XYZ file of C-alpha atoms in Angstrom:
589
model
C 0.000 0.000 0.000
C 1.391 3.455 -0.823
C 2.267 5.602 2.161
C -0.134 8.423 2.947
C 1.315 11.856 2.304
C 1.874 14.032 5.342
C -0.613 16.748 4.524
C -3.427 14.169 4.335
C -2.169 12.209 7.324
C -2.074 15.304 9.512
C -5.261 16.921 8.288
C -6.890 18.555 11.360
C -9.605 16.512 13.091
C -10.734 19.342 15.382
C -11.321 23.041 14.869
C -8.574 23.761 17.385
C -6.032 22.109 15.060
C -6.783 24.443 12.135
C -3.778 26.770 11.897
C -4.054 30.497 11.343
C -7.866 30.759 10.980
C -8.913 31.337 14.592
C -11.604 33.886 13.766
C -13.364 31.605 11.281
C -13.206 28.516 13.471
C -14.548 30.482 16.447
C -17.467 31.676 14.302
C -18.372 28.117 13.332
C -17.965 26.767 16.877
C -20.320 29.437 18.230
C -22.880 28.609 15.530
C -22.667 24.892 16.362
C -22.958 25.488 20.098
C -26.049 27.658 19.624
C -27.529 25.301 16.986
C -27.760 28.203 14.526
C -25.826 26.848 11.574
C -26.565 28.540 8.255
C -28.088 26.579 5.395
C -25.291 27.650 2.992
C -21.668 28.782 3.398
C -19.168 30.197 0.952
C -15.530 29.480 1.871
C -13.226 31.728 -0.171
C -9.470 32.158 0.018
C -6.074 31.148 -1.406
C -4.993 27.569 -1.842
C -3.775 25.581 1.139
C -5.452 27.754 3.767
C -7.931 25.147 5.096
C -11.159 25.611 3.137
C -11.835 21.939 2.394
C -10.552 20.845 5.807
C -12.855 23.282 7.614
C -15.806 22.205 5.456
C -15.232 18.559 6.405
C -14.903 19.512 10.070
C -18.196 21.409 9.898
C -19.934 18.382 8.369
C -18.353 16.135 11.028
C -19.420 18.410 13.891
C -22.965 18.774 12.519
C -23.461 14.986 12.622
C -21.660 14.430 15.935
C -23.893 12.995 18.653
C -22.551 15.466 21.200
C -23.696 18.417 19.039
C -27.156 17.031 18.313
C -30.141 19.211 19.271
C -30.984 18.699 22.947
C -27.581 17.239 23.801
C -25.852 18.656 26.883
C -22.253 19.784 27.147
C -21.870 20.712 23.476
C -18.861 22.955 22.790
C -19.058 22.856 18.984
C -16.101 20.516 18.576
C -16.649 16.985 17.216
C -16.088 14.352 19.883
C -14.217 11.956 17.618
C -15.617 8.934 19.493
C -19.136 8.422 18.189
C -19.897 6.292 15.142
C -20.493 9.323 12.951
C -17.146 10.923 13.900
C -15.307 7.664 13.231
C -16.967 7.400 9.817
C -15.922 10.952 8.959
C -12.396 10.231 10.214
C -11.995 7.252 7.887
C -13.644 8.995 4.924
C -16.587 6.579 4.764
C -19.343 8.965 5.867
C -22.327 8.808 3.524
C -23.819 12.125 4.561
C -20.910 14.149 3.167
C -21.163 14.487 -0.607
C -18.129 16.155 -2.167
C -18.468 17.446 -5.697
C -15.759 18.910 -7.926
C -17.109 22.000 -9.623
C -14.435 21.859 -12.333
C -15.483 18.439 -13.678
C -19.197 18.533 -12.752
C -19.975 21.987 -13.996
C -22.985 21.479 -16.260
C -26.675 21.998 -15.709
C -27.337 18.246 -15.772
C -24.995 17.732 -12.810
C -26.853 20.371 -10.808
C -30.193 18.802 -11.705
C -28.956 15.468 -10.343
C -27.816 17.209 -7.179
C -31.226 18.857 -6.736
C -32.971 15.490 -7.016
C -30.593 13.913 -4.483
C -31.339 16.570 -1.866
C -34.837 15.150 -1.427
C -33.495 11.961 0.187
C -33.056 11.860 3.946
C -29.560 11.500 5.484
C -28.276 8.033 6.313
C -27.451 8.990 9.913
C -31.061 9.352 10.970
C -33.567 12.112 11.490
C -31.167 14.275 13.502
C -28.376 14.066 10.939
C -27.592 16.464 8.089
C -26.565 15.879 4.516
C -23.698 18.236 3.658
C -22.958 19.021 0.013
C -19.423 20.341 -0.491
C -18.896 21.848 -3.971
C -15.219 22.570 -4.430
C -14.011 25.125 -7.019
C -17.571 26.297 -7.363
C -16.548 29.231 -9.589
C -16.031 26.720 -12.432
C -19.768 26.069 -12.776
C -21.452 27.378 -15.913
C -24.005 30.181 -15.829
C -26.942 27.812 -16.514
C -25.706 25.567 -13.690
C -25.587 28.519 -11.289
C -29.108 29.500 -12.309
C -30.339 25.956 -11.726
C -28.763 25.953 -8.258
C -30.274 29.269 -7.129
C -33.642 28.113 -5.817
C -32.331 25.005 -4.070
C -29.470 26.995 -2.527
C -31.868 29.626 -1.184
C -34.419 27.219 0.307
C -32.895 23.752 0.678
C -34.617 20.959 2.624
C -34.141 21.248 6.428
C -31.633 18.413 6.521
C -29.368 19.827 3.765
C -26.367 22.130 4.236
C -24.429 23.559 1.283
C -20.737 24.504 1.529
C -19.244 26.186 -1.546
C -15.442 26.500 -1.691
C -13.504 28.612 -4.191
C -10.168 30.290 -4.715
C -11.704 32.922 -7.045
C -14.713 34.337 -5.255
C -14.991 37.227 -7.725
C -16.074 34.707 -10.381
C -19.051 33.526 -8.341
C -22.277 35.345 -9.321
C -23.602 37.842 -6.820
C -26.919 36.002 -6.726
C -25.097 32.948 -5.337
C -22.972 34.909 -2.869
C -26.014 36.728 -1.469
C -27.617 33.406 -0.507
C -24.592 32.212 1.475
C -22.793 33.155 4.657
C -19.365 34.120 3.398
C -16.183 33.250 5.320
C -12.938 34.638 3.926
C -9.825 32.529 4.553
C -6.582 34.485 4.797
C -3.040 33.410 4.049
C -1.654 31.690 7.119
C 0.858 33.623 9.198
C 4.495 32.562 9.108
C 4.600 31.804 12.829
C 1.452 29.632 12.636
C 2.912 27.597 9.765
C 6.203 27.105 11.629
C 4.398 25.960 14.784
C 2.331 23.445 12.808
C 5.421 22.154 10.971
C 7.248 21.820 14.276
C 4.380 19.774 15.712
C 4.225 17.474 12.679
C 8.020 17.051 12.684
C 8.040 16.083 16.364
C 5.262 13.517 15.814
C 7.029 12.040 12.766
C 10.451 11.962 14.386
C 11.870 14.573 11.988
C 14.728 16.766 13.190
C 14.911 20.079 11.375
C 16.157 23.305 12.994
C 13.558 26.029 13.436
C 15.487 28.243 11.000
C 15.003 25.545 8.381
C 11.273 25.370 9.140
C 11.073 29.146 8.748
C 12.715 28.870 5.322
C 10.142 26.248 4.337
C 7.262 28.359 5.628
C 8.531 31.476 3.837
C 8.845 29.556 0.570
C 5.267 28.265 0.930
C 3.937 31.893 0.910
C 1.058 31.319 3.310
C -0.055 27.863 2.157
C 0.187 25.228 4.881
C -0.323 22.365 2.438
C 2.622 23.585 0.344
C 4.739 23.907 3.485
C 3.990 20.320 4.599
C 4.768 19.042 1.098
C 8.107 20.888 1.098
C 8.973 19.434 4.500
C 8.250 15.939 3.227
C 10.296 16.609 0.088
C 13.318 17.696 2.129
C 13.019 14.608 4.333
C 12.819 12.342 1.283
C 16.026 13.864 -0.086
C 18.160 14.213 3.079
C 16.504 11.965 5.629
C 14.671 12.838 8.810
C 17.713 14.577 10.237
C 18.086 17.535 7.864
C 20.378 20.460 8.595
C 19.784 24.073 7.665
C 22.103 23.747 4.660
C 20.198 20.655 3.540
C 16.948 22.601 3.695
C 18.461 25.420 1.645
C 19.768 23.026 -0.943
C 16.484 21.122 -1.060
C 14.577 24.348 -1.662
C 17.060 25.551 -4.281
C 18.368 28.361 -2.063
C 22.092 27.687 -2.548
C 22.643 31.159 -4.059
C 22.085 33.011 -0.784
C 25.612 34.420 -0.572
C 25.689 35.606 -4.162
C 22.185 37.043 -3.793
C 23.432 39.236 -0.941
C 26.542 40.077 -2.968
C 24.480 41.119 -6.018
C 22.244 43.272 -3.821
C 25.335 44.992 -2.438
C 26.803 45.516 -5.909
C 23.539 47.049 -7.138
C 23.491 49.502 -4.246
C 27.148 50.455 -4.724
C 26.807 50.945 -8.486
C 29.211 48.115 -9.390
C 27.775 47.185 -12.785
C 30.732 45.087 -13.955
C 30.914 43.110 -10.721
C 27.166 42.533 -10.696
C 27.165 41.235 -14.272
C 29.930 38.834 -13.279
C 27.896 37.583 -10.321
C 24.844 36.976 -12.522
C 27.010 35.161 -15.044
C 28.451 32.860 -12.375
C 24.932 32.018 -11.124
C 23.882 31.192 -14.671
C 26.960 29.048 -15.305
C 26.311 27.043 -12.140
C 22.863 26.097 -13.454
C 20.885 27.638 -10.599
C 17.232 28.526 -10.964
C 17.326 32.195 -11.959
C 13.770 32.765 -10.790
C 14.614 31.535 -7.319
C 17.803 33.589 -7.361
C 15.752 36.654 -8.270
C 13.448 36.044 -5.316
C 16.476 35.798 -3.026
C 17.917 39.082 -4.321
C 14.570 40.789 -3.748
C 14.421 39.291 -0.262
C 17.922 40.588 0.569
C 17.041 44.078 -0.669
C 13.788 44.025 1.274
C 15.639 43.078 4.458
C 18.046 45.970 3.929
C 15.107 48.331 3.419
C 13.493 47.151 6.664
C 16.736 47.570 8.569
C 17.398 51.008 7.115
C 13.894 52.168 8.051
C 14.084 50.563 11.503
C 11.000 48.369 11.007
C 10.751 44.812 12.401
C 14.418 44.528 13.259
C 14.070 43.236 16.799
C 12.170 39.982 16.270
C 13.249 38.988 12.753
C 17.049 38.907 13.093
C 19.745 38.746 15.720
C 21.684 41.782 16.875
C 24.724 40.693 14.863
C 22.677 40.301 11.681
C 21.085 43.719 12.123
C 24.493 45.325 12.685
C 25.876 43.652 9.553
C 22.950 44.812 7.411
C 23.201 48.343 8.786
C 26.831 48.369 7.701
C 25.807 47.308 4.189
C 23.342 50.167 3.765
C 25.598 52.770 5.349
C 25.828 55.748 3.009
C 23.151 54.373 0.640
C 20.298 56.763 -0.086
C 16.817 55.343 0.585
C 15.724 56.250 -2.952
C 18.616 54.195 -4.317
C 17.546 51.190 -2.256
C 13.926 51.518 -3.331
C 14.975 51.850 -6.966
C 17.068 48.667 -6.824
C 14.273 46.783 -5.059
C 11.748 47.875 -7.683
C 14.070 47.006 -10.584
C 14.747 43.447 -9.407
C 11.150 42.933 -8.275
C 9.812 43.791 -11.740
C 12.316 41.619 -13.644
C 10.216 39.222 -15.740
C 11.732 35.748 -16.135
C 8.527 34.011 -17.193
C 9.246 34.200 -20.923
C 12.680 32.522 -20.729
C 13.635 31.321 -17.226
C 17.115 30.355 -18.469
C 18.064 33.794 -19.784
C 19.918 36.136 -17.368
C 18.968 39.184 -19.462
C 16.085 40.377 -17.203
C 18.400 40.293 -14.183
C 21.125 42.119 -16.109
C 18.663 44.804 -17.203
C 17.440 45.168 -13.617
C 21.036 45.612 -12.456
C 21.619 48.214 -15.159
C 18.471 50.086 -14.138
C 19.604 50.093 -10.527
C 23.110 51.348 -11.302
C 22.834 53.495 -14.451
C 19.334 54.972 -14.191
C 20.110 57.535 -11.440
C 22.777 59.191 -13.603
C 20.464 59.258 -16.599
C 17.668 60.710 -14.468
C 19.949 63.458 -13.182
C 21.018 64.301 -16.743
C 17.409 64.438 -17.878
C 16.466 66.688 -14.982
C 19.296 69.073 -15.779
C 18.294 69.130 -19.432
C 14.706 70.001 -18.508
C 15.624 73.024 -16.381
C 13.973 76.158 -17.776
C 16.174 78.527 -19.718
C 17.029 81.881 -18.097
C 14.695 84.734 -19.001
C 15.816 86.701 -22.047
C 15.165 90.404 -22.753
C 12.357 91.290 -25.054
C 13.499 92.371 -28.534
C 13.494 96.098 -29.162
C 10.725 97.623 -31.235
C 11.507 98.515 -34.883
C 11.794 102.195 -35.888
C 8.560 103.935 -36.963
C 7.643 103.979 -40.630
C 6.217 107.023 -42.467
C 2.561 106.780 -43.356
C 1.253 106.985 -46.906
C 0.092 110.568 -46.348
C 3.590 111.660 -45.313
C 2.829 111.852 -41.599
C 4.746 109.720 -39.106
C 2.679 106.830 -37.843
C 2.644 106.174 -34.116
C 5.189 103.597 -32.943
C 3.901 100.025 -33.218
C 4.396 97.351 -30.641
C 6.866 94.621 -31.460
C 4.139 92.030 -30.919
C 0.664 92.131 -32.465
C -2.320 92.539 -30.202
C -3.383 89.359 -28.407
C -5.556 86.969 -30.331
C -8.930 86.415 -28.754
C -9.525 82.892 -27.444
C -12.690 82.630 -29.504
C -12.544 82.261 -33.263
C -15.209 84.922 -33.772
C -14.077 88.263 -35.162
C -13.990 91.154 -32.717
C -16.921 93.527 -33.331
C -15.930 96.915 -34.633
C -17.547 98.747 -31.709
C -15.250 96.947 -29.278
C -11.962 97.627 -31.033
C -11.389 100.993 -29.384
C -12.281 99.549 -25.969
C -9.844 96.704 -26.486
C -6.978 98.972 -27.441
C -6.012 99.961 -23.886
C -7.723 97.074 -22.020
C -5.835 94.542 -19.913
C -5.780 90.807 -20.575
C -8.422 90.149 -17.901
C -10.701 92.834 -19.362
C -10.312 91.389 -22.845
C -11.229 87.911 -21.597
C -14.270 89.268 -19.745
C -15.533 91.233 -22.749
C -15.105 88.297 -25.103
C -16.779 85.885 -22.683
C -13.987 83.316 -22.946
C -12.380 81.299 -20.186
C -9.282 80.544 -22.260
C -6.118 82.409 -21.312
C -5.346 85.520 -23.324
C -1.714 86.260 -24.131
C -1.120 89.938 -23.531
C 1.330 91.749 -25.779
C 4.586 92.891 -24.286
C 4.557 96.527 -23.147
C 5.829 99.120 -25.591
C 9.158 100.703 -24.775
C 9.703 104.256 -26.046
C 12.494 104.335 -28.533
C 14.322 107.174 -26.846
C 14.398 105.367 -23.444
C 14.989 101.791 -24.604
C 18.412 100.595 -23.549
C 20.186 98.079 -25.754
C 20.094 94.622 -24.277
C 23.489 93.031 -23.945
C 22.968 89.448 -22.888
C 25.568 86.915 -23.894
C 24.133 83.644 -25.195
C 25.004 80.490 -23.257
C 27.923 78.454 -24.422
C 25.659 75.648 -25.502
C 23.770 77.812 -28.031
C 25.201 77.924 -31.524
C 26.223 81.223 -33.054
C 23.543 83.135 -34.979
C 23.136 82.330 -38.624
C 24.819 84.690 -41.094
C 22.616 87.603 -41.953
C 20.366 87.251 -38.888
C 19.898 89.733 -36.119
C 21.070 89.025 -32.553
C 18.608 88.764 -29.707
C 19.003 92.393 -28.783
C 17.925 93.541 -32.227
C 15.493 90.802 -33.205
C 12.249 91.881 -34.802
C 9.179 89.737 -34.140
C 7.720 90.759 -37.474
C 10.603 89.096 -39.344
C 11.258 86.061 -37.137
C 8.862 83.806 -39.061
C 10.437 84.834 -42.362
C 13.917 84.141 -40.999
C 12.732 80.756 -39.722
C 11.431 79.908 -43.188
C 14.708 80.901 -44.811
C 16.694 78.809 -42.322
C 14.351 75.812 -42.560
C 14.086 75.746 -46.370
C 17.509 74.064 -46.931
C 16.551 71.291 -44.523
C 13.065 70.478 -45.784
C 10.494 72.027 -48.068
C 7.803 70.817 -45.654
C 9.305 72.825 -42.780
C 9.115 75.951 -44.950
C 5.564 75.211 -46.100
C 4.218 74.825 -42.560
C 5.069 78.494 -41.897
C 4.012 79.790 -45.318
C 1.551 82.549 -44.611
C -0.150 80.646 -41.830
C 1.255 82.248 -38.703
C 3.113 85.160 -37.173
C 5.172 85.672 -34.024
C 2.927 86.818 -31.177
C 5.371 87.327 -28.300
C 8.884 86.539 -27.096
C 9.173 86.351 -23.313
C 11.207 84.288 -20.821
C 12.717 82.184 -23.567
C 9.299 81.271 -25.054
C 8.494 82.234 -28.641
C 4.736 82.177 -29.177
C 3.515 81.558 -32.728
C -0.081 82.396 -33.552
C -1.728 80.423 -36.362
C -4.558 82.054 -38.289
C -7.283 79.540 -37.445
C -5.237 76.814 -39.160
C -5.056 73.646 -37.073
C -3.259 71.680 -39.800
C -0.158 73.887 -39.839
C -0.229 74.243 -36.055
C -0.296 70.469 -35.592
C 2.586 70.053 -38.042
C 4.763 72.562 -36.186
C 3.923 70.952 -32.829
C 5.217 67.533 -33.913
C 8.187 66.696 -31.720
C 10.671 66.268 -34.581
C 9.601 69.464 -36.352
C 9.400 71.480 -33.139
C 12.952 70.424 -32.242
C 14.268 71.733 -35.581
C 12.329 75.007 -35.317
C 13.604 75.585 -31.777
C 17.183 74.933 -32.882
C 16.903 77.398 -35.784
C 15.120 79.974 -33.606
C 17.896 79.702 -31.006
C 20.457 80.508 -33.692
C 18.364 83.476 -34.830
C 17.610 84.852 -31.370
C 21.011 84.016 -29.886
C 19.394 82.347 -26.870
C 17.608 79.097 -25.960
C 14.110 79.065 -27.431
C 11.004 77.065 -26.594
C 8.248 77.378 -29.206
C 4.594 77.603 -28.186
C 1.723 77.417 -30.706
C -1.741 78.961 -30.332
C -4.765 79.594 -32.567
C -5.105 83.307 -33.388
C -7.599 85.298 -35.396
C -6.409 86.473 -38.781
C -5.288 90.137 -38.492
C -7.516 92.702 -40.184
C -6.292 94.460 -43.314
C -6.151 98.291 -43.507
C -8.572 100.082 -45.764
C -5.767 101.060 -48.105
C -5.414 97.377 -49.077
C -9.040 97.092 -50.090
C -9.522 96.563 -53.862
C -12.282 99.191 -53.920
C -10.058 101.836 -52.294
C -7.168 101.021 -54.628
C -9.482 101.314 -57.663
C -10.742 104.676 -56.419
C -7.181 105.981 -56.008
C -5.916 104.695 -59.364
C -8.961 105.359 -61.540
C -10.528 108.416 -59.986
C -7.598 110.149 -58.261
C -8.938 109.719 -54.737
C -6.649 110.477 -51.770
C -6.316 108.353 -48.628
C -6.695 110.653 -45.615
C -5.920 108.174 -42.785
C -5.181 104.469 -42.373
C -6.362 104.126 -38.788
C -9.561 102.318 -39.733
C -9.377 98.592 -40.523
C -11.590 96.250 -42.455
């Protein structure tokens, strides 16, 4: 006869033996003692946390003679002595019907179950028939619908227990008809205590440190932990040392895991790549090695922050880890922990490339981030270009000095009414926005500087900015009215498209704090083309050579400027054909 595996041999026979689920077992014991057991339960939680074991214990306690209605001295626990308890202990109880929801998931299976619930239990009138449906989330939608009515109002002698590892896949209509008990991952200390008890009963000698390694590897699953203990004993006998446990669990890379963590924190890329290469050449499991590196980095983070250092490690271990993180910035430690934690070895577990990339991210990324931050620092504010000299008007009189930037474009695309033009002339940006009824920001023009008081700006361009192009004006003498034309001339040798995007579609609106604002005349196509990252980079480079300073280009939608009356075809015909004279050009179309 094959030997019974340990996790089945030492399956708890009492609620008190269930490890790490004290709250749930106390809830069930109280319900049994008060004879108020629900007609349906939903046991949800990760694998190996005791769902099936607790369901069997509940069925055993329900049919125990000591817990029968009217019995005295009931404490909710099964006695283990009566005929019913002995039948449940040997697995021969007829009133416990276990059903696998993964293989019996159709509507016909549920119909058979519904018909079987009408039969009385074999243990007599006081007994209960318990239906345990494991992996209930695997049932089909028609099967769930067929189960609804029976689950809500089963016969008095029937108890349903639904167990699942994916409770979110169970329909809400099913969950609402059950009393839900959520099983949590078992604590490390509870798993170690249970392993220690099983080891003492089986005559197994394993140090507690080795049991802690097994429990940590099981990640909260007691069944996995018992299986790992049995696997270690099969490989190294019942007297297994700590090193045997490490080797049996594939944890032989502990020293190099700590070394790689140290190399990542110290920025030793070459040494770390050599360590990863040696681990690969020795044929170790790279996924397990990754978990060990993450564990070492996590321990260093806990020690550096001062959390959980008293109970987890000895004083000597804490002092050694504090020495390792001495002088290491917390952000550096977090970055290394994140890089190795996100390394994905699922695609090719034999390739060390994910670990090498994680090491590179942990050692090279801070320098790259610092360089990027320095490159993104805003350029120093530059002086506004001086206004051009006034031009004589057509009538021979001197026109008033014009601002170097055109008036701000209204946020709305509608043309400004003629009766508001005079009010907008001396209005502020806030007043303009209020009058136009727009919430969009309005870019005010730069203030005019009288020609006789304007001082020449003498600002030397940074060393990183190329010299101005031949024939272009420096920043102190730049004219916003000609910047677009100069950009077109400079961009034409590079690409005809770059020239065409600025062909009559925009004009320079303002130049302030290193930002050159281009207003497009209600033309989204040209604006979108200039805003493309590759095109914008070229325009900014050419504009920096023209302005003699770093330039960042900003694009907005602006209304097309109005033409003076002198440009009207009717006015020109009147002047040429009939000898009319233009008196003033102040009015616009």
